[in-house]
mmCIF file of C-alpha atoms and ligand atoms in Angstrom:
data_model
loop_
_atom_site.group_PDB
_atom_site.id
_atom_site.type_symbol
_atom_site.label_atom_id
_atom_site.label_comp_id
_atom_site.label_asym_id
_atom_site.label_seq_id
_atom_site.Cartn_x
_atom_site.Cartn_y
_atom_site.Cartn_z
ATOM 1 C CA MET M 1 13.537 -152.257 311.511
ATOM 2 C CA GLU M 2 16.802 -150.453 312.250
ATOM 3 C CA LYS M 3 19.613 -151.094 309.748
ATOM 4 C CA LEU M 4 23.087 -152.233 310.819
ATOM 5 C CA LEU M 5 26.168 -152.406 308.619
ATOM 6 C CA ILE M 6 28.160 -155.489 309.589
ATOM 7 C CA SER M 7 31.534 -156.884 308.507
ATOM 8 C CA ALA M 8 30.705 -159.805 306.237
ATOM 9 C CA CYS M 9 33.441 -161.976 307.802
ATOM 10 C CA LEU M 10 31.570 -161.776 311.125
ATOM 11 C CA LEU M 11 28.607 -163.441 309.405
ATOM 12 C CA GLY M 12 30.764 -166.338 308.211
ATOM 13 C CA VAL M 13 31.650 -165.056 304.751
ATOM 14 C CA SER M 14 35.149 -166.265 303.808
ATOM 15 C CA CYS M 15 36.368 -162.843 302.710
ATOM 16 C CA ARG M 16 39.339 -162.360 305.030
ATOM 17 C CA TYR M 17 42.879 -161.978 303.697
ATOM 18 C CA ASP M 18 43.559 -165.643 304.554
ATOM 19 C CA GLY M 19 40.431 -166.853 302.789
ATOM 20 C CA LYS M 20 38.709 -167.592 306.100
ATOM 21 C CA SER M 21 35.929 -166.005 308.125
ATOM 22 C CA LYS M 22 35.445 -165.068 311.793
ATOM 23 C CA PRO M 23 31.807 -165.944 312.475
ATOM 24 C CA MET M 24 30.494 -164.426 315.673
ATOM 25 C CA GLU M 25 27.920 -165.630 318.163
ATOM 26 C CA ASN M 26 24.609 -163.844 318.651
ATOM 27 C CA ILE M 27 23.930 -163.331 314.932
ATOM 28 C CA GLU M 28 20.332 -164.514 315.406
ATOM 29 C CA LYS M 29 19.842 -162.106 318.323
ATOM 30 C CA LEU M 30 21.133 -159.246 316.205
ATOM 31 C CA MET M 31 18.774 -160.237 313.389
ATOM 32 C CA GLU M 32 15.811 -159.973 315.736
ATOM 33 C CA LYS M 33 16.583 -156.304 316.246
ATOM 34 C CA TYR M 34 18.352 -155.182 313.071
ATOM 35 C CA GLU M 35 18.260 -155.609 309.341
ATOM 36 C CA LEU M 36 21.876 -156.601 308.710
ATOM 37 C CA ILE M 37 23.752 -155.192 305.708
ATOM 38 C CA PRO M 38 26.909 -157.280 305.122
ATOM 39 C CA VAL M 39 29.876 -155.325 303.776
ATOM 40 C CA CYS M 40 33.541 -156.076 303.082
ATOM 41 C CA ALA M 41 35.558 -152.988 302.222
ATOM 42 C CA GLU M 42 38.571 -154.928 300.971
ATOM 43 C CA ILE M 43 36.469 -156.848 298.445
ATOM 44 C CA PHE M 44 34.592 -153.654 297.490
ATOM 45 C CA GLY M 45 37.966 -151.998 296.925
ATOM 46 C CA GLY M 46 38.843 -154.571 294.269
ATOM 47 C CA LEU M 47 41.214 -156.796 296.234
ATOM 48 C CA PRO M 48 41.239 -160.593 295.750
ATOM 49 C CA THR M 49 40.644 -163.290 298.386
ATOM 50 C CA PRO M 50 42.963 -164.601 299.648
ATOM 51 C CA ARG M 51 45.229 -161.551 299.542
ATOM 52 C CA VAL M 52 48.520 -160.417 301.004
ATOM 53 C CA PRO M 53 47.860 -159.042 304.516
ATOM 54 C CA ALA M 54 48.116 -155.300 305.005
ATOM 55 C CA GLU M 55 48.398 -152.952 307.966
ATOM 56 C CA ILE M 56 47.892 -149.237 308.557
ATOM 57 C CA CYS M 57 51.179 -147.306 308.391
ATOM 58 C CA GLY M 58 50.467 -143.664 309.182
ATOM 59 C CA GLU M 59 47.906 -142.533 306.610
ATOM 60 C CA LYS M 60 48.781 -145.365 304.209
ATOM 61 C CA VAL M 61 47.914 -149.046 304.034
ATOM 62 C CA ILE M 62 50.901 -151.220 303.135
ATOM 63 C CA THR M 63 51.016 -154.978 302.453
ATOM 64 C CA SER M 64 53.498 -157.265 304.178
ATOM 65 C CA ASP M 65 55.450 -157.359 300.899
ATOM 66 C CA GLY M 66 55.646 -153.571 300.691
ATOM 67 C CA ARG M 67 52.886 -152.638 298.234
ATOM 68 C CA ASP M 68 50.866 -149.457 298.804
ATOM 69 C CA VAL M 69 47.186 -150.467 298.728
ATOM 70 C CA THR M 70 45.822 -147.261 300.279
ATOM 71 C CA GLY M 71 43.756 -146.548 297.164
ATOM 72 C CA GLU M 72 41.991 -149.915 297.294
ATOM 73 C CA TYR M 73 41.245 -149.532 301.006
ATOM 74 C CA GLU M 74 39.917 -146.003 300.566
ATOM 75 C CA LYS M 75 37.755 -147.061 297.612
ATOM 76 C CA GLY M 76 36.321 -149.890 299.692
ATOM 77 C CA ALA M 77 35.625 -147.551 302.597
ATOM 78 C CA ALA M 78 33.796 -145.154 300.279
ATOM 79 C CA GLU M 79 31.627 -148.005 298.955
ATOM 80 C CA VAL M 80 30.708 -149.108 302.479
ATOM 81 C CA LEU M 81 29.763 -145.513 303.320
ATOM 82 C CA ARG M 82 27.698 -145.257 300.142
ATOM 83 C CA LEU M 83 25.766 -148.415 300.993
ATOM 84 C CA GLY M 84 25.304 -147.308 304.588
ATOM 85 C CA LYS M 85 23.743 -144.049 303.430
ATOM 86 C CA LEU M 86 21.689 -145.750 300.722
ATOM 87 C CA PHE M 87 20.097 -148.082 303.265
ATOM 88 C CA GLY M 88 19.734 -145.412 305.943
ATOM 89 C CA ALA M 89 22.002 -147.134 308.470
ATOM 90 C CA LYS M 90 23.373 -145.158 311.411
ATOM 91 C CA LYS M 91 25.377 -147.914 313.114
ATOM 92 C CA ALA M 92 28.061 -150.413 312.095
ATOM 93 C CA LEU M 93 29.400 -153.556 313.766
ATOM 94 C CA LEU M 94 32.904 -154.037 312.394
ATOM 95 C CA LYS M 95 35.649 -156.639 312.844
ATOM 96 C CA GLU M 96 38.197 -155.507 315.392
ATOM 97 C CA ARG M 97 41.861 -154.850 314.574
ATOM 98 C CA SER M 98 41.400 -154.922 310.776
ATOM 99 C CA PRO M 99 43.115 -152.233 308.650
ATOM 100 C CA SER M 100 39.639 -151.562 307.194
ATOM 101 C CA CYS M 101 37.189 -152.381 309.950
ATOM 102 C CA GLY M 102 39.216 -151.952 313.154
ATOM 103 C CA SER M 103 38.120 -149.251 315.585
ATOM 104 C CA GLY M 104 40.128 -148.086 318.572
ATOM 105 C CA ILE M 105 42.911 -150.676 318.307
ATOM 106 C CA ILE M 106 44.678 -151.867 315.154
ATOM 107 C CA HIS M 107 47.886 -153.669 314.223
ATOM 108 C CA ASN M 108 50.981 -151.517 314.480
ATOM 109 C CA GLY M 109 52.172 -151.652 310.859
ATOM 110 C CA LYS M 110 55.162 -153.869 311.638
ATOM 111 C CA PHE M 111 53.494 -157.265 310.991
ATOM 112 C CA ASP M 112 54.737 -158.536 314.346
ATOM 113 C CA GLY M 113 51.343 -158.978 315.992
ATOM 114 C CA GLY M 114 51.696 -155.741 317.954
ATOM 115 C CA LEU M 115 48.701 -153.487 318.479
ATOM 116 C CA VAL M 116 48.381 -149.704 318.720
ATOM 117 C CA PRO M 117 45.516 -147.215 319.151
ATOM 118 C CA GLY M 118 44.005 -146.372 315.780
ATOM 119 C CA PHE M 119 41.286 -146.944 313.216
ATOM 120 C CA GLY M 120 40.934 -148.861 309.970
ATOM 121 C CA LYS M 121 40.067 -146.874 306.855
ATOM 122 C CA THR M 122 36.396 -147.856 306.795
ATOM 123 C CA ALA M 123 35.798 -147.398 310.519
ATOM 124 C CA LYS M 124 37.478 -143.986 310.403
ATOM 125 C CA LEU M 125 35.368 -142.804 307.462
ATOM 126 C CA LEU M 126 32.094 -144.055 308.943
ATOM 127 C CA ILE M 127 32.806 -142.345 312.277
ATOM 128 C CA ALA M 128 33.697 -139.102 310.470
ATOM 129 C CA GLU M 129 30.336 -139.340 308.684
ATOM 130 C CA GLY M 130 28.441 -139.688 311.957
ATOM 131 C CA PHE M 131 27.991 -143.463 312.198
ATOM 132 C CA GLU M 132 28.249 -145.225 315.551
ATOM 133 C CA VAL M 133 30.872 -147.956 315.144
ATOM 134 C CA PHE M 134 31.094 -151.023 317.402
ATOM 135 C CA GLY M 135 33.569 -153.911 317.483
ATOM 136 C CA GLU M 136 32.400 -157.502 317.886
ATOM 137 C CA SER M 137 33.394 -157.492 321.584
ATOM 138 C CA GLN M 138 30.825 -154.698 322.055
ATOM 139 C CA THR M 139 27.911 -156.619 320.539
ATOM 140 C CA ASP M 140 26.124 -156.626 323.904
ATOM 141 C CA LYS M 141 25.649 -152.877 323.513
ATOM 142 C CA LEU M 142 23.583 -153.510 320.375
ATOM 143 C CA ILE M 143 21.265 -156.302 321.600
HETATM 144 FE FE1 SF4 D 201 36.215 -158.650 307.382
HETATM 145 FE FE2 SF4 D 201 36.311 -156.002 307.124
HETATM 146 FE FE3 SF4 D 201 38.443 -157.467 306.499
HETATM 147 FE FE4 SF4 D 201 36.300 -157.595 304.941
HETATM 148 S S1 SF4 D 201 37.547 -155.780 305.271
HETATM 149 S S2 SF4 D 201 37.494 -159.326 305.681
HETATM 150 S S3 SF4 D 201 34.650 -157.348 306.415
HETATM 151 S S4 SF4 D 201 37.526 -157.254 308.525
#
């Protein structure tokens, strides 16, 4: 069965910065077609839950209280990539707008709810390594 990396928060794991999850519909349909590999780059990078929210600012990731957490986000991205390769996955379904998992559109770095074109650290690395990355609004393309 084809392997699919998936943001753990989309499966109902309470790993988001606010200690909550964002469970999606169609999980059972996805499981009929894919072996799901749940990943959370921010946990893999050593960050706690809950944690201070962060946004992409240029090449860095900065928390709302001004701390540079780029290293943690990059470590988490590298771990997700490592697991993706280990399991032979070629695709990933990642939570939209996240500074790790977002692809195409992310928050603007001002913590005002604004959005800009861009990629989270994990999505960017996976795409650079040849993975196909989808957001949860694109799930129909996978099932
Ligand atoms: Fe969800 Fe990805 Fe954020 Fe983890 S890093 S909470 S999987 S969006």
